[in-house]
Short mmCIF file of N, CA, C and O in Angstrom, two decimals:
data_model
loop_
_atom_site.label_atom_id
_atom_site.label_comp_id
_atom_site.label_asym_id
_atom_site.label_seq_id
_atom_site.Cartn_x
_atom_site.Cartn_y
_atom_site.Cartn_z
N MET A 229 98.65 78.64 92.78
CA MET A 229 97.52 79.53 92.70
C MET A 229 97.97 80.82 92.03
O MET A 229 99.01 81.36 92.36
N LYS A 230 97.17 81.27 91.06
CA LYS A 230 97.48 82.55 90.44
C LYS A 230 96.19 83.26 90.07
O LYS A 230 95.17 82.62 89.78
N ILE A 231 96.24 84.56 90.11
CA ILE A 231 95.09 85.36 89.71
C ILE A 231 95.11 85.45 88.19
O ILE A 231 96.10 85.87 87.60
N VAL A 232 94.02 85.02 87.56
CA VAL A 232 93.96 85.05 86.10
C VAL A 232 93.16 86.24 85.59
O VAL A 232 93.31 86.64 84.44
N LYS A 233 92.33 86.82 86.46
CA LYS A 233 91.58 88.01 86.06
C LYS A 233 91.15 88.75 87.31
O LYS A 233 90.74 88.15 88.29
N ASN A 234 91.28 90.06 87.24
CA ASN A 234 90.82 90.93 88.31
C ASN A 234 90.16 92.12 87.63
O ASN A 234 90.77 92.77 86.79
N PHE A 235 88.91 92.39 87.97
CA PHE A 235 88.22 93.54 87.40
C PHE A 235 87.28 94.10 88.45
O PHE A 235 87.14 93.54 89.52
N LYS A 236 86.69 95.22 88.15
CA LYS A 236 85.78 95.87 89.09
C LYS A 236 84.43 96.09 88.44
O LYS A 236 84.33 96.32 87.24
N ILE A 237 83.42 96.01 89.27
CA ILE A 237 82.07 96.46 88.91
C ILE A 237 81.70 97.46 89.99
O ILE A 237 81.72 97.13 91.18
N ASN A 238 81.40 98.68 89.58
CA ASN A 238 81.06 99.74 90.54
C ASN A 238 82.05 99.83 91.70
O ASN A 238 81.67 99.88 92.87
N GLU A 239 83.32 99.80 91.37
CA GLU A 239 84.43 99.94 92.32
C GLU A 239 84.59 98.76 93.28
O GLU A 239 85.30 98.84 94.27
N ARG A 240 83.91 97.64 93.01
CA ARG A 240 84.05 96.45 93.86
C ARG A 240 84.86 95.40 93.10
O ARG A 240 84.60 95.13 91.93
N ASN A 241 85.82 94.79 93.80
CA ASN A 241 86.71 93.82 93.18
C ASN A 241 86.00 92.53 92.81
O ASN A 241 85.19 92.00 93.60
N ILE A 242 86.34 92.02 91.66
CA ILE A 242 85.96 90.68 91.23
C ILE A 242 87.28 89.98 90.92
O ILE A 242 88.09 90.50 90.16
N ILE A 243 87.48 88.82 91.51
CA ILE A 243 88.74 88.10 91.35
C ILE A 243 88.45 86.70 90.82
O ILE A 243 87.56 86.02 91.33
N ILE A 244 89.21 86.29 89.83
CA ILE A 244 89.17 84.91 89.36
C ILE A 244 90.57 84.36 89.47
O ILE A 244 91.53 84.99 88.99
N ARG A 245 90.72 83.26 90.15
CA ARG A 245 92.05 82.69 90.32
C ARG A 245 92.04 81.23 89.91
O ARG A 245 91.02 80.57 89.91
N GLU A 246 93.22 80.78 89.54
CA GLU A 246 93.42 79.38 89.16
C GLU A 246 94.13 78.68 90.31
O GLU A 246 95.08 79.20 90.87
N VAL A 247 93.63 77.50 90.63
CA VAL A 247 94.18 76.72 91.74
C VAL A 247 94.56 75.34 91.23
O VAL A 247 93.83 74.74 90.44
N LYS A 248 95.68 74.86 91.68
CA LYS A 248 96.08 73.49 91.39
C LYS A 248 96.46 72.86 92.72
O LYS A 248 97.25 73.42 93.47
N THR A 249 95.89 71.73 93.01
CA THR A 249 96.18 71.05 94.27
C THR A 249 96.75 69.66 93.99
O THR A 249 96.63 69.15 92.88
N GLU A 250 97.31 69.06 95.00
CA GLU A 250 97.83 67.70 94.85
C GLU A 250 96.70 66.69 94.64
O GLU A 250 96.89 65.66 94.01
N MET A 251 95.52 67.01 95.17
CA MET A 251 94.40 66.08 95.06
C MET A 251 93.74 66.09 93.69
O MET A 251 93.07 65.15 93.31
N LYS A 252 93.91 67.18 92.96
CA LYS A 252 93.31 67.28 91.63
C LYS A 252 94.39 67.72 90.66
O LYS A 252 94.97 68.78 90.79
N ASP A 253 94.65 66.89 89.66
CA ASP A 253 95.75 67.16 88.73
C ASP A 253 95.52 68.40 87.88
O ASP A 253 96.43 69.17 87.66
N GLU A 254 94.32 68.57 87.37
CA GLU A 254 94.04 69.72 86.52
C GLU A 254 93.76 70.95 87.36
O GLU A 254 93.05 70.87 88.35
N PRO A 255 94.27 72.11 86.95
CA PRO A 255 93.91 73.33 87.66
C PRO A 255 92.43 73.64 87.48
O PRO A 255 91.82 73.22 86.49
N TYR A 256 91.87 74.34 88.41
CA TYR A 256 90.47 74.75 88.32
C TYR A 256 90.36 76.20 88.73
O TYR A 256 91.27 76.77 89.32
N LEU A 257 89.23 76.81 88.41
CA LEU A 257 89.02 78.23 88.66
C LEU A 257 88.12 78.46 89.87
O LEU A 257 87.23 77.67 90.15
N CYS A 258 88.37 79.58 90.54
CA CYS A 258 87.55 80.06 91.64
C CYS A 258 87.20 81.51 91.35
O CYS A 258 88.03 82.25 90.80
N GLY A 259 86.01 81.92 91.70
CA GLY A 259 85.60 83.31 91.50
C GLY A 259 85.16 83.92 92.81
O GLY A 259 84.57 83.23 93.66
N TYR A 260 85.45 85.22 93.00
CA TYR A 260 85.13 85.93 94.23
C TYR A 260 84.58 87.31 93.92
O TYR A 260 85.08 88.00 93.04
N VAL A 261 83.58 87.72 94.70
CA VAL A 261 82.98 89.05 94.57
C VAL A 261 83.13 89.76 95.91
O VAL A 261 82.77 89.22 96.95
N GLU A 262 83.68 90.97 95.86
CA GLU A 262 83.82 91.77 97.08
C GLU A 262 82.44 92.17 97.60
O GLU A 262 81.56 92.56 96.84
N VAL A 263 82.29 92.08 98.92
CA VAL A 263 81.04 92.47 99.57
C VAL A 263 81.36 93.61 100.54
O VAL A 263 82.21 93.45 101.43
N THR A 264 80.68 94.72 100.38
CA THR A 264 80.93 95.88 101.22
C THR A 264 80.23 95.74 102.58
O THR A 264 79.25 95.01 102.71
N LYS A 265 80.76 96.46 103.57
CA LYS A 265 80.25 96.34 104.95
C LYS A 265 78.78 96.69 105.08
O LYS A 265 78.12 96.20 105.99
N ASP A 266 78.26 97.54 104.22
CA ASP A 266 76.86 97.94 104.32
C ASP A 266 75.90 96.97 103.61
O ASP A 266 74.70 97.17 103.63
N ASN A 267 76.42 95.90 103.05
CA ASN A 267 75.59 94.94 102.32
C ASN A 267 75.04 93.87 103.27
O ASN A 267 75.72 93.46 104.20
N LYS A 268 73.84 93.39 102.99
CA LYS A 268 73.21 92.40 103.87
C LYS A 268 73.95 91.06 103.88
O LYS A 268 73.77 90.26 104.80
N TYR A 269 74.81 90.80 102.89
CA TYR A 269 75.55 89.54 102.86
C TYR A 269 76.94 89.66 103.50
O TYR A 269 77.65 88.67 103.60
N TYR A 270 77.29 90.86 103.92
CA TYR A 270 78.59 91.03 104.57
C TYR A 270 78.62 90.23 105.87
O TYR A 270 77.68 90.27 106.66
N ASP A 271 79.66 89.46 106.06
CA ASP A 271 79.89 88.66 107.26
C ASP A 271 78.92 87.48 107.40
O ASP A 271 78.76 86.93 108.47
N LYS A 272 78.25 87.12 106.31
CA LYS A 272 77.40 85.92 106.32
C LYS A 272 78.22 84.72 105.89
O LYS A 272 79.08 84.82 105.02
N HIS A 273 77.94 83.59 106.48
CA HIS A 273 78.58 82.34 106.05
C HIS A 273 77.98 81.95 104.71
O HIS A 273 76.78 82.13 104.47
N TYR A 274 78.78 81.39 103.85
CA TYR A 274 78.30 81.06 102.49
C TYR A 274 77.12 80.09 102.50
O TYR A 274 76.30 80.10 101.59
N ASP A 275 77.00 79.25 103.53
CA ASP A 275 75.84 78.34 103.62
C ASP A 275 74.52 79.08 103.83
O ASP A 275 73.46 78.53 103.60
N GLU A 276 74.60 80.33 104.28
CA GLU A 276 73.39 81.13 104.52
C GLU A 276 72.95 81.91 103.28
O GLU A 276 71.96 82.62 103.33
N ILE A 277 73.69 81.79 102.21
CA ILE A 277 73.42 82.57 101.00
C ILE A 277 72.74 81.68 99.97
O ILE A 277 73.28 80.66 99.57
N ASP A 278 71.56 82.08 99.56
CA ASP A 278 70.74 81.26 98.68
C ASP A 278 70.96 81.64 97.21
O ASP A 278 70.03 82.01 96.50
N PHE A 279 72.21 81.58 96.77
CA PHE A 279 72.56 81.85 95.38
C PHE A 279 72.84 80.53 94.69
O PHE A 279 73.58 79.70 95.20
N HIS A 280 72.24 80.35 93.53
CA HIS A 280 72.52 79.18 92.69
C HIS A 280 72.64 79.70 91.26
O HIS A 280 71.69 80.23 90.71
N SER A 281 73.80 79.54 90.68
CA SER A 281 74.04 80.06 89.34
C SER A 281 73.09 79.45 88.33
O SER A 281 72.93 78.24 88.26
N GLU A 282 72.49 80.30 87.54
CA GLU A 282 71.66 79.83 86.43
C GLU A 282 72.55 79.46 85.25
O GLU A 282 72.15 78.69 84.39
N ILE A 283 73.73 80.04 85.19
CA ILE A 283 74.62 79.83 84.06
C ILE A 283 75.28 78.46 84.12
O ILE A 283 75.36 77.75 83.14
N LEU A 284 75.78 78.09 85.30
CA LEU A 284 76.50 76.82 85.43
C LEU A 284 75.82 75.90 86.44
O LEU A 284 76.35 75.61 87.51
N TYR A 285 74.65 75.47 86.12
CA TYR A 285 73.99 74.33 86.78
C TYR A 285 73.91 74.41 88.29
O TYR A 285 74.21 73.44 88.99
N GLY A 286 73.51 75.54 88.81
CA GLY A 286 73.29 75.62 90.24
C GLY A 286 74.55 75.76 91.07
O GLY A 286 74.55 75.49 92.26
N LEU A 287 75.66 76.20 90.47
CA LEU A 287 76.90 76.42 91.20
C LEU A 287 76.61 77.31 92.41
O LEU A 287 75.97 78.34 92.29
N ASP A 288 77.06 76.89 93.58
CA ASP A 288 76.78 77.58 94.83
C ASP A 288 78.04 78.20 95.42
O ASP A 288 79.14 77.74 95.14
N PRO A 289 77.88 79.19 96.32
CA PRO A 289 79.05 79.71 97.04
C PRO A 289 79.69 78.62 97.89
O PRO A 289 79.02 77.77 98.46
N THR A 290 81.02 78.65 97.93
CA THR A 290 81.78 77.71 98.76
C THR A 290 82.77 78.46 99.64
O THR A 290 83.60 77.84 100.31
N PHE A 291 82.72 79.80 99.62
CA PHE A 291 83.65 80.60 100.40
C PHE A 291 82.99 81.91 100.79
O PHE A 291 82.25 82.51 100.00
N SER A 292 83.26 82.35 102.02
CA SER A 292 82.91 83.70 102.44
C SER A 292 83.94 84.12 103.48
O SER A 292 84.29 83.33 104.35
N GLY A 293 84.44 85.33 103.35
CA GLY A 293 85.42 85.82 104.31
C GLY A 293 86.50 86.65 103.65
O GLY A 293 86.38 87.07 102.50
N ILE A 294 87.58 86.86 104.40
CA ILE A 294 88.74 87.57 103.90
C ILE A 294 89.59 86.58 103.10
O ILE A 294 89.90 85.50 103.59
N ILE A 295 89.93 86.92 101.88
CA ILE A 295 90.72 86.01 101.06
C ILE A 295 92.10 85.84 101.70
O ILE A 295 92.79 86.83 101.94
N PRO A 296 92.50 84.61 101.94
CA PRO A 296 93.72 84.38 102.71
C PRO A 296 95.03 84.41 101.94
O PRO A 296 96.06 84.11 102.50
N PHE A 297 95.01 84.74 100.65
CA PHE A 297 96.27 84.67 99.93
C PHE A 297 96.94 86.03 99.72
O PHE A 297 97.63 86.26 98.75
N GLY A 298 96.76 86.94 100.66
CA GLY A 298 97.57 88.15 100.75
C GLY A 298 97.43 89.16 99.65
O GLY A 298 98.43 89.71 99.20
N CYS A 299 96.24 89.43 99.19
CA CYS A 299 96.07 90.48 98.20
C CYS A 299 94.74 91.18 98.43
O CYS A 299 93.90 90.70 99.18
N PHE A 300 94.57 92.30 97.80
CA PHE A 300 93.32 93.05 97.84
C PHE A 300 92.90 93.43 99.25
O PHE A 300 91.75 93.39 99.61
N GLU A 301 93.89 93.79 100.06
CA GLU A 301 93.65 94.28 101.41
C GLU A 301 92.85 93.26 102.21
O GLU A 301 92.83 92.09 101.89
N ASN A 302 92.20 93.72 103.24
CA ASN A 302 91.38 92.83 104.07
C ASN A 302 89.91 93.06 103.76
O ASN A 302 89.16 93.49 104.62
N LYS A 303 89.53 92.77 102.56
CA LYS A 303 88.14 92.95 102.16
C LYS A 303 87.40 91.62 102.24
O LYS A 303 87.99 90.56 102.12
N TYR A 304 86.10 91.72 102.41
CA TYR A 304 85.25 90.54 102.56
C TYR A 304 84.77 90.10 101.17
O TYR A 304 84.36 90.94 100.36
N TYR A 305 84.81 88.80 100.92
CA TYR A 305 84.40 88.26 99.63
C TYR A 305 83.46 87.07 99.81
O TYR A 305 83.54 86.34 100.80
N ILE A 306 82.61 86.88 98.83
CA ILE A 306 81.84 85.64 98.67
C ILE A 306 82.31 85.03 97.37
O ILE A 306 82.46 85.73 96.36
N GLY A 307 82.57 83.72 97.40
CA GLY A 307 83.11 83.10 96.21
C GLY A 307 82.67 81.66 96.03
O GLY A 307 81.94 81.09 96.84
N PHE A 308 83.14 81.09 94.95
CA PHE A 308 82.80 79.71 94.59
C PHE A 308 84.01 79.08 93.93
O PHE A 308 84.92 79.77 93.47
N ASP A 309 84.03 77.75 93.89
CA ASP A 309 85.11 77.08 93.20
C ASP A 309 84.55 76.01 92.28
O ASP A 309 83.40 75.61 92.40
N CYS A 310 85.37 75.58 91.36
CA CYS A 310 84.98 74.58 90.36
C CYS A 310 85.90 73.38 90.46
O CYS A 310 86.46 72.91 89.48
N SER A 311 86.04 72.85 91.66
CA SER A 311 87.01 71.78 91.89
C SER A 311 86.42 70.38 91.90
O SER A 311 87.15 69.41 92.01
N TYR A 312 85.13 70.27 91.77
CA TYR A 312 84.52 68.94 91.84
C TYR A 312 84.88 68.10 90.63
O TYR A 312 85.00 68.61 89.51
N ASN A 313 85.05 66.83 90.83
CA ASN A 313 85.50 65.93 89.75
C ASN A 313 84.56 65.87 88.56
O ASN A 313 84.99 65.63 87.45
N PHE A 314 83.28 66.08 88.79
CA PHE A 314 82.32 65.97 87.69
C PHE A 314 82.34 67.21 86.78
O PHE A 314 81.74 67.21 85.71
N MET A 315 83.03 68.26 87.17
CA MET A 315 83.02 69.50 86.41
C MET A 315 83.97 69.41 85.22
O MET A 315 85.13 69.07 85.37
N ASN A 316 83.46 69.75 84.07
CA ASN A 316 84.23 69.72 82.83
C ASN A 316 85.01 71.03 82.69
O ASN A 316 84.40 72.09 82.58
N PRO A 317 86.34 70.99 82.70
CA PRO A 317 87.13 72.23 82.61
C PRO A 317 86.84 73.06 81.37
O PRO A 317 87.00 74.26 81.36
N LYS A 318 86.40 72.42 80.29
CA LYS A 318 86.06 73.17 79.08
C LYS A 318 84.83 74.02 79.30
O LYS A 318 84.69 75.09 78.72
N GLU A 319 83.92 73.55 80.13
CA GLU A 319 82.70 74.30 80.41
C GLU A 319 82.93 75.32 81.53
O GLU A 319 82.36 76.41 81.50
N TYR A 320 83.74 74.95 82.50
CA TYR A 320 84.03 75.83 83.63
C TYR A 320 85.29 76.63 83.32
O TYR A 320 86.27 76.62 84.05
N ASN A 321 85.24 77.34 82.20
CA ASN A 321 86.38 78.10 81.69
C ASN A 321 86.30 79.56 82.14
O ASN A 321 85.34 79.98 82.79
N LEU A 322 87.31 80.33 81.80
CA LEU A 322 87.39 81.71 82.25
C LEU A 322 86.17 82.52 81.83
O LEU A 322 85.62 83.28 82.63
N GLU A 323 85.74 82.37 80.62
CA GLU A 323 84.58 83.14 80.12
C GLU A 323 83.34 82.86 80.96
O GLU A 323 82.63 83.77 81.38
N ASN A 324 83.05 81.58 81.21
CA ASN A 324 81.86 81.23 81.99
C ASN A 324 82.00 81.61 83.46
O ASN A 324 81.03 82.01 84.09
N ILE A 325 83.20 81.48 84.02
CA ILE A 325 83.40 81.86 85.41
C ILE A 325 83.23 83.37 85.57
O ILE A 325 82.66 83.85 86.56
N GLU A 326 83.68 84.13 84.60
CA GLU A 326 83.46 85.58 84.64
C GLU A 326 81.96 85.89 84.62
O GLU A 326 81.49 86.75 85.35
N LYS A 327 81.21 85.18 83.81
CA LYS A 327 79.75 85.37 83.76
C LYS A 327 79.11 85.03 85.11
O LYS A 327 78.21 85.73 85.56
N VAL A 328 79.58 83.95 85.74
CA VAL A 328 79.03 83.58 87.04
C VAL A 328 79.38 84.63 88.10
O VAL A 328 78.56 84.97 88.95
N CYS A 329 80.59 85.18 88.03
CA CYS A 329 80.97 86.25 88.96
C CYS A 329 80.03 87.45 88.80
O CYS A 329 79.59 88.03 89.79
N LYS A 330 79.73 87.80 87.57
CA LYS A 330 78.80 88.92 87.32
C LYS A 330 77.40 88.57 87.81
O LYS A 330 76.69 89.41 88.37
N GLU A 331 77.01 87.32 87.62
CA GLU A 331 75.71 86.86 88.11
C GLU A 331 75.67 86.92 89.64
O GLU A 331 74.68 87.37 90.23
N LEU A 332 76.74 86.49 90.30
CA LEU A 332 76.82 86.56 91.76
C LEU A 332 76.83 88.01 92.22
O LEU A 332 76.15 88.37 93.19
N TYR A 333 77.55 88.87 91.53
CA TYR A 333 77.54 90.29 91.85
C TYR A 333 76.12 90.85 91.80
O TYR A 333 75.67 91.53 92.72
N ASP A 334 75.41 90.57 90.72
CA ASP A 334 74.03 91.05 90.58
C ASP A 334 73.16 90.54 91.72
O ASP A 334 72.33 91.27 92.26
N PHE A 335 73.34 89.29 92.10
CA PHE A 335 72.58 88.71 93.21
C PHE A 335 72.87 89.45 94.51
O PHE A 335 71.97 89.81 95.25
N ILE A 336 74.14 89.68 94.80
CA ILE A 336 74.54 90.32 96.05
C ILE A 336 74.04 91.76 96.14
O ILE A 336 73.58 92.22 97.18
N TYR A 337 74.11 92.48 95.03
CA TYR A 337 73.81 93.91 95.05
C TYR A 337 72.48 94.28 94.40
O TYR A 337 72.18 95.45 94.24
N GLU A 338 71.63 93.30 94.10
CA GLU A 338 70.39 93.58 93.36
C GLU A 338 69.48 94.58 94.06
O GLU A 338 68.94 95.47 93.42
N SER A 339 69.29 94.47 95.36
CA SER A 339 68.36 95.36 96.04
C SER A 339 68.95 96.76 96.23
O SER A 339 68.21 97.73 96.36
N GLU A 340 70.27 96.89 96.23
CA GLU A 340 70.91 98.19 96.45
C GLU A 340 70.90 99.07 95.22
O GLU A 340 70.91 100.29 95.34
N GLU A 341 70.91 98.48 94.04
CA GLU A 341 71.14 99.26 92.84
C GLU A 341 69.87 99.50 92.02
O GLU A 341 69.94 99.90 90.88
N LYS A 342 68.74 99.27 92.62
CA LYS A 342 67.48 99.52 91.91
C LYS A 342 66.92 100.87 92.29
O LYS A 342 67.16 101.43 93.29
#
């Protein structure tokens, strides 16, 4: 696992990491958006979040919580992964995952920033 991109939107971390597992030969990308304590999605389980990416065919959150790989302090994140066998790595590339992270960010913070 390695972080391939880390950037901020309005001082909130966005993390994209590459994961390789024994079950899947090709590495795949995961994206995470920091959620602040005052946000309505803070401490929500990802199954309770009705986000479906318009960019990548309804990609849904698959993670919510403190990222367990020892970085970025103990902040809360909502994230998604692209590990399913039907996903084409050429389509689920860094550029598109970054777009989905921004889309997820907009979804999480839409009511706060208007």
